[in-house]
mmCIF file of the C-alpha atoms, coordinates in Angstrom:
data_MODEL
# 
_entry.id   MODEL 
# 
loop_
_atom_site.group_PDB 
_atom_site.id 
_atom_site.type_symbol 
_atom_site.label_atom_id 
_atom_site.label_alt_id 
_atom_site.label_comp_id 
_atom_site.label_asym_id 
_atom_site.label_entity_id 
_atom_site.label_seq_id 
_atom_site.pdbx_PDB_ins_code 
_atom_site.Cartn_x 
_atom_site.Cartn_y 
_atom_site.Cartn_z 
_atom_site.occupancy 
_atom_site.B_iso_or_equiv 
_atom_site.pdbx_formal_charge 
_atom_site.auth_seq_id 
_atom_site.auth_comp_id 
_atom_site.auth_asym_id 
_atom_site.auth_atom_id 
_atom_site.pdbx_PDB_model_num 
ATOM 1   C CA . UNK A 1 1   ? 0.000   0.000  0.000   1.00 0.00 ? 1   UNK A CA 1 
ATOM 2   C CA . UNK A 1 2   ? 1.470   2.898  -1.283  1.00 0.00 ? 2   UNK A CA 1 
ATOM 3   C CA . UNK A 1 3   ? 1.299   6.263  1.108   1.00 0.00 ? 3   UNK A CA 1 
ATOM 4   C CA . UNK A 1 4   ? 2.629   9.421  0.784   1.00 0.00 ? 4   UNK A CA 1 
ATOM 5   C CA . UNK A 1 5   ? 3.040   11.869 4.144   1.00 0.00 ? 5   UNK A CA 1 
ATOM 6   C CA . UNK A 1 6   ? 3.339   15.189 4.400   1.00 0.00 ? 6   UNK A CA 1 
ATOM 7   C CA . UNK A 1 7   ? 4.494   17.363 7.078   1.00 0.00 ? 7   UNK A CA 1 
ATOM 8   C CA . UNK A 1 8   ? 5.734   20.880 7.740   1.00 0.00 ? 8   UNK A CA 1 
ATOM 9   C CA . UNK A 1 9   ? 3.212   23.305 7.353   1.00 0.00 ? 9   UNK A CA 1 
ATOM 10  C CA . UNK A 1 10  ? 1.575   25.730 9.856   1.00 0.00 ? 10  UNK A CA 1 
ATOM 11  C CA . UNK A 1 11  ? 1.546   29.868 9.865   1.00 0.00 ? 11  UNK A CA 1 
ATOM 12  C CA . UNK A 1 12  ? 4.153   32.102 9.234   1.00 0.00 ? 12  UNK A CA 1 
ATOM 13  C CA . UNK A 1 13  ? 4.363   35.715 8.506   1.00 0.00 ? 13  UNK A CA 1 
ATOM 14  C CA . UNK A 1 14  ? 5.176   37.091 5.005   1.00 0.00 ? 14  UNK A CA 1 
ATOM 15  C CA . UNK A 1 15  ? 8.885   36.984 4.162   1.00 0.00 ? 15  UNK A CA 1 
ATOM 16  C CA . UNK A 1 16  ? 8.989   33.906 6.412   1.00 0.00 ? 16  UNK A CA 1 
ATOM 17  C CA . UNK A 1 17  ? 10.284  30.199 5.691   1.00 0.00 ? 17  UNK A CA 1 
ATOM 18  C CA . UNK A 1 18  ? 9.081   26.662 5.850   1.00 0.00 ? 18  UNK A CA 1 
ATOM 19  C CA . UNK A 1 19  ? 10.542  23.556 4.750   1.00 0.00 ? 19  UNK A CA 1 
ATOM 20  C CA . UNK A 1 20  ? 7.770   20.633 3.637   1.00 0.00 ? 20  UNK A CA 1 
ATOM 21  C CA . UNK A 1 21  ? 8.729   17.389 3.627   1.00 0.00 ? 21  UNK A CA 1 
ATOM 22  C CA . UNK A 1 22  ? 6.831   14.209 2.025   1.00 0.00 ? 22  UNK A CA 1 
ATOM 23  C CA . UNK A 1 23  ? 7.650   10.468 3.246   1.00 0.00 ? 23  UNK A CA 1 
ATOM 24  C CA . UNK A 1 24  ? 6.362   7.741  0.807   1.00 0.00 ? 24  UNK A CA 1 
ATOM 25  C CA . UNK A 1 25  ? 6.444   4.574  1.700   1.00 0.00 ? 25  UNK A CA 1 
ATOM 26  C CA . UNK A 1 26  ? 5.132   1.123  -0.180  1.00 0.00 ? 26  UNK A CA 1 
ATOM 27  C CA . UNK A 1 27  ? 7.168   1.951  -3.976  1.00 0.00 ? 27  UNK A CA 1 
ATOM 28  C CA . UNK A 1 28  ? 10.590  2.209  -4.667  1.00 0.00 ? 28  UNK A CA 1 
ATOM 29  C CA . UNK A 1 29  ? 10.877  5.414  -4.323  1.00 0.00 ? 29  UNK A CA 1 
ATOM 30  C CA . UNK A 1 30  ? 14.147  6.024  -6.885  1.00 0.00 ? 30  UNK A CA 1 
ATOM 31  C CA . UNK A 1 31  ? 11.577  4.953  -9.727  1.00 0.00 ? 31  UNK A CA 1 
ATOM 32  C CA . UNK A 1 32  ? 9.346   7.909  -9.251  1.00 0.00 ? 32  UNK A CA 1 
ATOM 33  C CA . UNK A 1 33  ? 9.326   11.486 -10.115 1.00 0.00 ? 33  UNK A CA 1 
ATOM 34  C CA . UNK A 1 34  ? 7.958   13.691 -7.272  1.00 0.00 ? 34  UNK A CA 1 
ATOM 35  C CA . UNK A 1 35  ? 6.003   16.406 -7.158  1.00 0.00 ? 35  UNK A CA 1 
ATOM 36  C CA . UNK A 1 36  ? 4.489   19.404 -5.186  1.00 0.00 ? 36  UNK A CA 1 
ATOM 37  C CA . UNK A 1 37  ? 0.822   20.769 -5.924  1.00 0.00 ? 37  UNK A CA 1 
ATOM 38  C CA . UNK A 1 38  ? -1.128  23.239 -4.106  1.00 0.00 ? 38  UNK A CA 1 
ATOM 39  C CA . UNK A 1 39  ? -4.586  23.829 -3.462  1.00 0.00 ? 39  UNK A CA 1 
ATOM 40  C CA . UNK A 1 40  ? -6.458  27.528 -2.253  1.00 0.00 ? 40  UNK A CA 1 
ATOM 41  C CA . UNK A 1 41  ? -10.301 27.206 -1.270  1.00 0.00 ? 41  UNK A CA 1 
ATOM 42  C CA . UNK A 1 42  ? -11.810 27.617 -4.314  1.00 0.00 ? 42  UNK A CA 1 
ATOM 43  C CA . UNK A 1 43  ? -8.898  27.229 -6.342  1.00 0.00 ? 43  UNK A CA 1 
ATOM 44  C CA . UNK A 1 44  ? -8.206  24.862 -8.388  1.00 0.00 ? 44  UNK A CA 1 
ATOM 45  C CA . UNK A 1 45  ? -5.066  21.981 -7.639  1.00 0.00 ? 45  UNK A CA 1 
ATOM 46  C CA . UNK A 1 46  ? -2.088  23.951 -9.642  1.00 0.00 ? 46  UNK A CA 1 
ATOM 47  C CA . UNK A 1 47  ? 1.575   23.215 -9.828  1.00 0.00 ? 47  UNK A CA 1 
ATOM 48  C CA . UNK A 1 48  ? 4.555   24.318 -7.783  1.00 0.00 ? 48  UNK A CA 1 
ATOM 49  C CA . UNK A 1 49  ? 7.426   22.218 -8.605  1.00 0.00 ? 49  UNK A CA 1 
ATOM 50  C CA . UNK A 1 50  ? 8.834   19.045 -9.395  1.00 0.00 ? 50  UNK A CA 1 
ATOM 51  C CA . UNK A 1 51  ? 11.780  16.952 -9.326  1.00 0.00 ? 51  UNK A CA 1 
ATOM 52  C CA . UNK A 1 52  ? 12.946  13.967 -11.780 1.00 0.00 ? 52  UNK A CA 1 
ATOM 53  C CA . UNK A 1 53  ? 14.539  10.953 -10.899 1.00 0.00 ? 53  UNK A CA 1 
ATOM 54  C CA . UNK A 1 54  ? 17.905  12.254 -11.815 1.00 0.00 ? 54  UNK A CA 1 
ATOM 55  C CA . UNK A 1 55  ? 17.440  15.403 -10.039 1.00 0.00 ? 55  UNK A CA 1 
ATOM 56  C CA . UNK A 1 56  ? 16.425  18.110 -12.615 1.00 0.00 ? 56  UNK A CA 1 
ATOM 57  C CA . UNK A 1 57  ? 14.220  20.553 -11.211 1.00 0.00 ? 57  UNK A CA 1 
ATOM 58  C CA . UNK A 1 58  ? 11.291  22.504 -12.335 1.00 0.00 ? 58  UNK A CA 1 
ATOM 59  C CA . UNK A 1 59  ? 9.024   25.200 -11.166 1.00 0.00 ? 59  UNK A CA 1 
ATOM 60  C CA . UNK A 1 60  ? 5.868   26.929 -11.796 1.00 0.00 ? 60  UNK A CA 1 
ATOM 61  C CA . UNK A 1 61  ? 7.047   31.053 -12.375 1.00 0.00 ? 61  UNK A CA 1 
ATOM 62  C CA . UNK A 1 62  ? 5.445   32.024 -9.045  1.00 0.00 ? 62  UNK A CA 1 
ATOM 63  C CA . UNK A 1 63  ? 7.559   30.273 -7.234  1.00 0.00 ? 63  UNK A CA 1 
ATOM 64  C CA . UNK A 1 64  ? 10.740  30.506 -9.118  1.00 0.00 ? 64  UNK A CA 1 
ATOM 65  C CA . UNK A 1 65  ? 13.666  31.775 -7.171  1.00 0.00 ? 65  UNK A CA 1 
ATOM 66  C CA . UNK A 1 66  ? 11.724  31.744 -3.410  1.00 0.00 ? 66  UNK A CA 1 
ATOM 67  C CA . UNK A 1 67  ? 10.977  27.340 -2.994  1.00 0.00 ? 67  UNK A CA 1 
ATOM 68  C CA . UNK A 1 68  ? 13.636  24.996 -3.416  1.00 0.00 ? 68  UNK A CA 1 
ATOM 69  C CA . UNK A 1 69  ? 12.832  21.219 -4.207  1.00 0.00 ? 69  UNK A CA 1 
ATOM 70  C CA . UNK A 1 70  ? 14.874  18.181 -3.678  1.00 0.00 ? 70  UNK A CA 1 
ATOM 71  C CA . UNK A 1 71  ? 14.851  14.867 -2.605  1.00 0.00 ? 71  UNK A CA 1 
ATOM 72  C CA . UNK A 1 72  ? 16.218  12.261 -0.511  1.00 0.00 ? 72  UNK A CA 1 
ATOM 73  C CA . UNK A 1 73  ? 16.647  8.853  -1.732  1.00 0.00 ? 73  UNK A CA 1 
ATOM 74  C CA . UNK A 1 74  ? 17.998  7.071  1.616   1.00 0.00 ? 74  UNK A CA 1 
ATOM 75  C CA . UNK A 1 75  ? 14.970  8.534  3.379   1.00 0.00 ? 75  UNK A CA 1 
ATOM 76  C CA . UNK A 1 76  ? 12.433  7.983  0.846   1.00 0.00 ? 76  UNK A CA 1 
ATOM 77  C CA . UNK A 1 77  ? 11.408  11.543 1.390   1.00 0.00 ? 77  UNK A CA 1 
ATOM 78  C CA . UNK A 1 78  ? 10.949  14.749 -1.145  1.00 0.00 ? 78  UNK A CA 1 
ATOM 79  C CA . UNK A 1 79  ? 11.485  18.554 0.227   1.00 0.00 ? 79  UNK A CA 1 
ATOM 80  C CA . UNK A 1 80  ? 10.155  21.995 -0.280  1.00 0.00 ? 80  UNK A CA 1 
ATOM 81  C CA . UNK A 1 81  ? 12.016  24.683 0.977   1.00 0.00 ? 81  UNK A CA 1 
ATOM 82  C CA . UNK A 1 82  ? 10.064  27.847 1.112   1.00 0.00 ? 82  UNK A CA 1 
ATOM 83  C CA . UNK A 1 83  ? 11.529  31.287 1.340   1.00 0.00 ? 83  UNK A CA 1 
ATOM 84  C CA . UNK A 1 84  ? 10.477  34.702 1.263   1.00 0.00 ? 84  UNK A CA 1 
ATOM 85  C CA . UNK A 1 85  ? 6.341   33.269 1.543   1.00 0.00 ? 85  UNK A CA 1 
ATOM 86  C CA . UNK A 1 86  ? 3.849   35.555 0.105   1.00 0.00 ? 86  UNK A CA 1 
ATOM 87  C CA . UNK A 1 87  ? 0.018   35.695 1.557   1.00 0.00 ? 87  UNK A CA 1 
ATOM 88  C CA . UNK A 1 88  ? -0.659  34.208 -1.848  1.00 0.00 ? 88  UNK A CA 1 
ATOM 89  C CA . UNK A 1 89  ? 0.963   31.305 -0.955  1.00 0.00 ? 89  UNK A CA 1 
ATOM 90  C CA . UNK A 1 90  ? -1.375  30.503 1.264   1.00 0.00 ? 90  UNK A CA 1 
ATOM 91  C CA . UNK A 1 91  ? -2.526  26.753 0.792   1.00 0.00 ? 91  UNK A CA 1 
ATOM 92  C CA . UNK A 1 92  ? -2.806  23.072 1.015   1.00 0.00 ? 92  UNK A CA 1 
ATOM 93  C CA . UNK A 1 93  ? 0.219   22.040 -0.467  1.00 0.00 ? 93  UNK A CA 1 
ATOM 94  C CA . UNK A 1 94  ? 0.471   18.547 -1.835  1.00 0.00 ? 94  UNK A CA 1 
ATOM 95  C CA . UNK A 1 95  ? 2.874   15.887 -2.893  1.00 0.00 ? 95  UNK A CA 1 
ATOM 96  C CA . UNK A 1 96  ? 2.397   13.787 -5.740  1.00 0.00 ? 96  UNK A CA 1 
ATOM 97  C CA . UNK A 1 97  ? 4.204   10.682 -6.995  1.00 0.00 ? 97  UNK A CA 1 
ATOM 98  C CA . UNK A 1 98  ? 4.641   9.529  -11.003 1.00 0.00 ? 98  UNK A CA 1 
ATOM 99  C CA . UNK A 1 99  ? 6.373   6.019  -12.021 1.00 0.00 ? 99  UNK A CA 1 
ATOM 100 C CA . UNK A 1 100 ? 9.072   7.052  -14.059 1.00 0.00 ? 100 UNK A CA 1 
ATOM 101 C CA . UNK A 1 101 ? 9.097   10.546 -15.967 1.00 0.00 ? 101 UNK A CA 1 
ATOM 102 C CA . UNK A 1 102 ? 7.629   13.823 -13.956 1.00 0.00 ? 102 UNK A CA 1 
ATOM 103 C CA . UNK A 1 103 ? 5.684   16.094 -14.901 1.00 0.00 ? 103 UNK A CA 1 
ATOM 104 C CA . UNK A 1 104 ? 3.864   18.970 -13.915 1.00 0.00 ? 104 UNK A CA 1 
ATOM 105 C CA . UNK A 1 105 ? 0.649   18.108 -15.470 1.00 0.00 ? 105 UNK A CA 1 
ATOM 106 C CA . UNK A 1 106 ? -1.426  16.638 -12.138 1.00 0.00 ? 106 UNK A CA 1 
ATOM 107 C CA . UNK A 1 107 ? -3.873  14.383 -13.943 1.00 0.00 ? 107 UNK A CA 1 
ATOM 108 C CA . UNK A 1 108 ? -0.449  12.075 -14.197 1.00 0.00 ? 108 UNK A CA 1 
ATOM 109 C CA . UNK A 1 109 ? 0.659   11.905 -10.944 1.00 0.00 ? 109 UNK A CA 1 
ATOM 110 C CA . UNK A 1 110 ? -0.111  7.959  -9.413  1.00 0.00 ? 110 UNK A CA 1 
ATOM 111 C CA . UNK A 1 111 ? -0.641  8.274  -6.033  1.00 0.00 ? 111 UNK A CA 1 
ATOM 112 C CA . UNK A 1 112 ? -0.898  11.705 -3.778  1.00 0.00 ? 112 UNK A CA 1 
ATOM 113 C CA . UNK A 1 113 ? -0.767  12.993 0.038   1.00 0.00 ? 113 UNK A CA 1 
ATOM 114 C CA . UNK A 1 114 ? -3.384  14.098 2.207   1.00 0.00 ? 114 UNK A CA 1 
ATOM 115 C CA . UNK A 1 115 ? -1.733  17.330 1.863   1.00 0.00 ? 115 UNK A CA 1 
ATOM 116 C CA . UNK A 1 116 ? -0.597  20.058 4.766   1.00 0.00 ? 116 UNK A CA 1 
ATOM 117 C CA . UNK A 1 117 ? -1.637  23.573 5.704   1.00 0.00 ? 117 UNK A CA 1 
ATOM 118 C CA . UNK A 1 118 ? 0.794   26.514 4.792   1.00 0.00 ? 118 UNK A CA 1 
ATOM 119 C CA . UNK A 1 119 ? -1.023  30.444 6.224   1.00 0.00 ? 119 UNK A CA 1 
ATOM 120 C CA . UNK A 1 120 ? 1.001   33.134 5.256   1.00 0.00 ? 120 UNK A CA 1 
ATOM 121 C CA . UNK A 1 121 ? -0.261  36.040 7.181   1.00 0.00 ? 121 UNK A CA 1 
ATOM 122 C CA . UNK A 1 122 ? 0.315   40.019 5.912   1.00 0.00 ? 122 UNK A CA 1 
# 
């Protein structure tokens, strides 16, 4: 049974930092690409950023430059380092896991997390 974990969240003032972290468990978890998704009320699931099985990166342009992904393959556990958070950052972030390729098309993704709270407060 595959499950994915995440952790990390809570509130933080704007210009603050939070690091996410994602523990799968129940695939091998070298074989997948891994990725981070966030979800507003009302909003619909969009991409943040994702990271391949050889470790190239990708973002969506909002977040460019402020989150850092990465992954550990020892620990069986994907990062998001978040810097300099905006109010519109403010979410349910995600993580998402894809045999093989990544992507940052959702509708892709195999199996996803239950998701944490991130409140970025003006």
């Amino acid at each position: 049974q595959v499950q994915l974990v995440e952790s990390g969240g809570g509130l933080v003032q704007a210009g603050g930092s939070l690091r996410l972290s994602c523990a799968a468990s129940g695939l091998t978890f070298r074989n997948y690409g891994m990725g981070w998704f966030r979800q507003a009320p009302g909003k619909e699931r969009e991409f943040v950023a994702y990271i391949t099985l050889t470790d190239n990166k990708y973002y969506a342009d909002s977040v460019k430059g402020r989150f850092t992904i990465s992954r550990d393959n020892a620990k069986n556990t994907v990062y998001l380092q978040m810097n300099s958070l905006e109010p519109e950052d403010t979410a349910v972030y995600l993580c998402a896991a894809r045999f093989g390729v990544s992507t940052y098309r959702k509708d892709e993704y195999n199996y996803w997390g239950q998701g944490t709270q991130v409140t970025v407060s003006s």
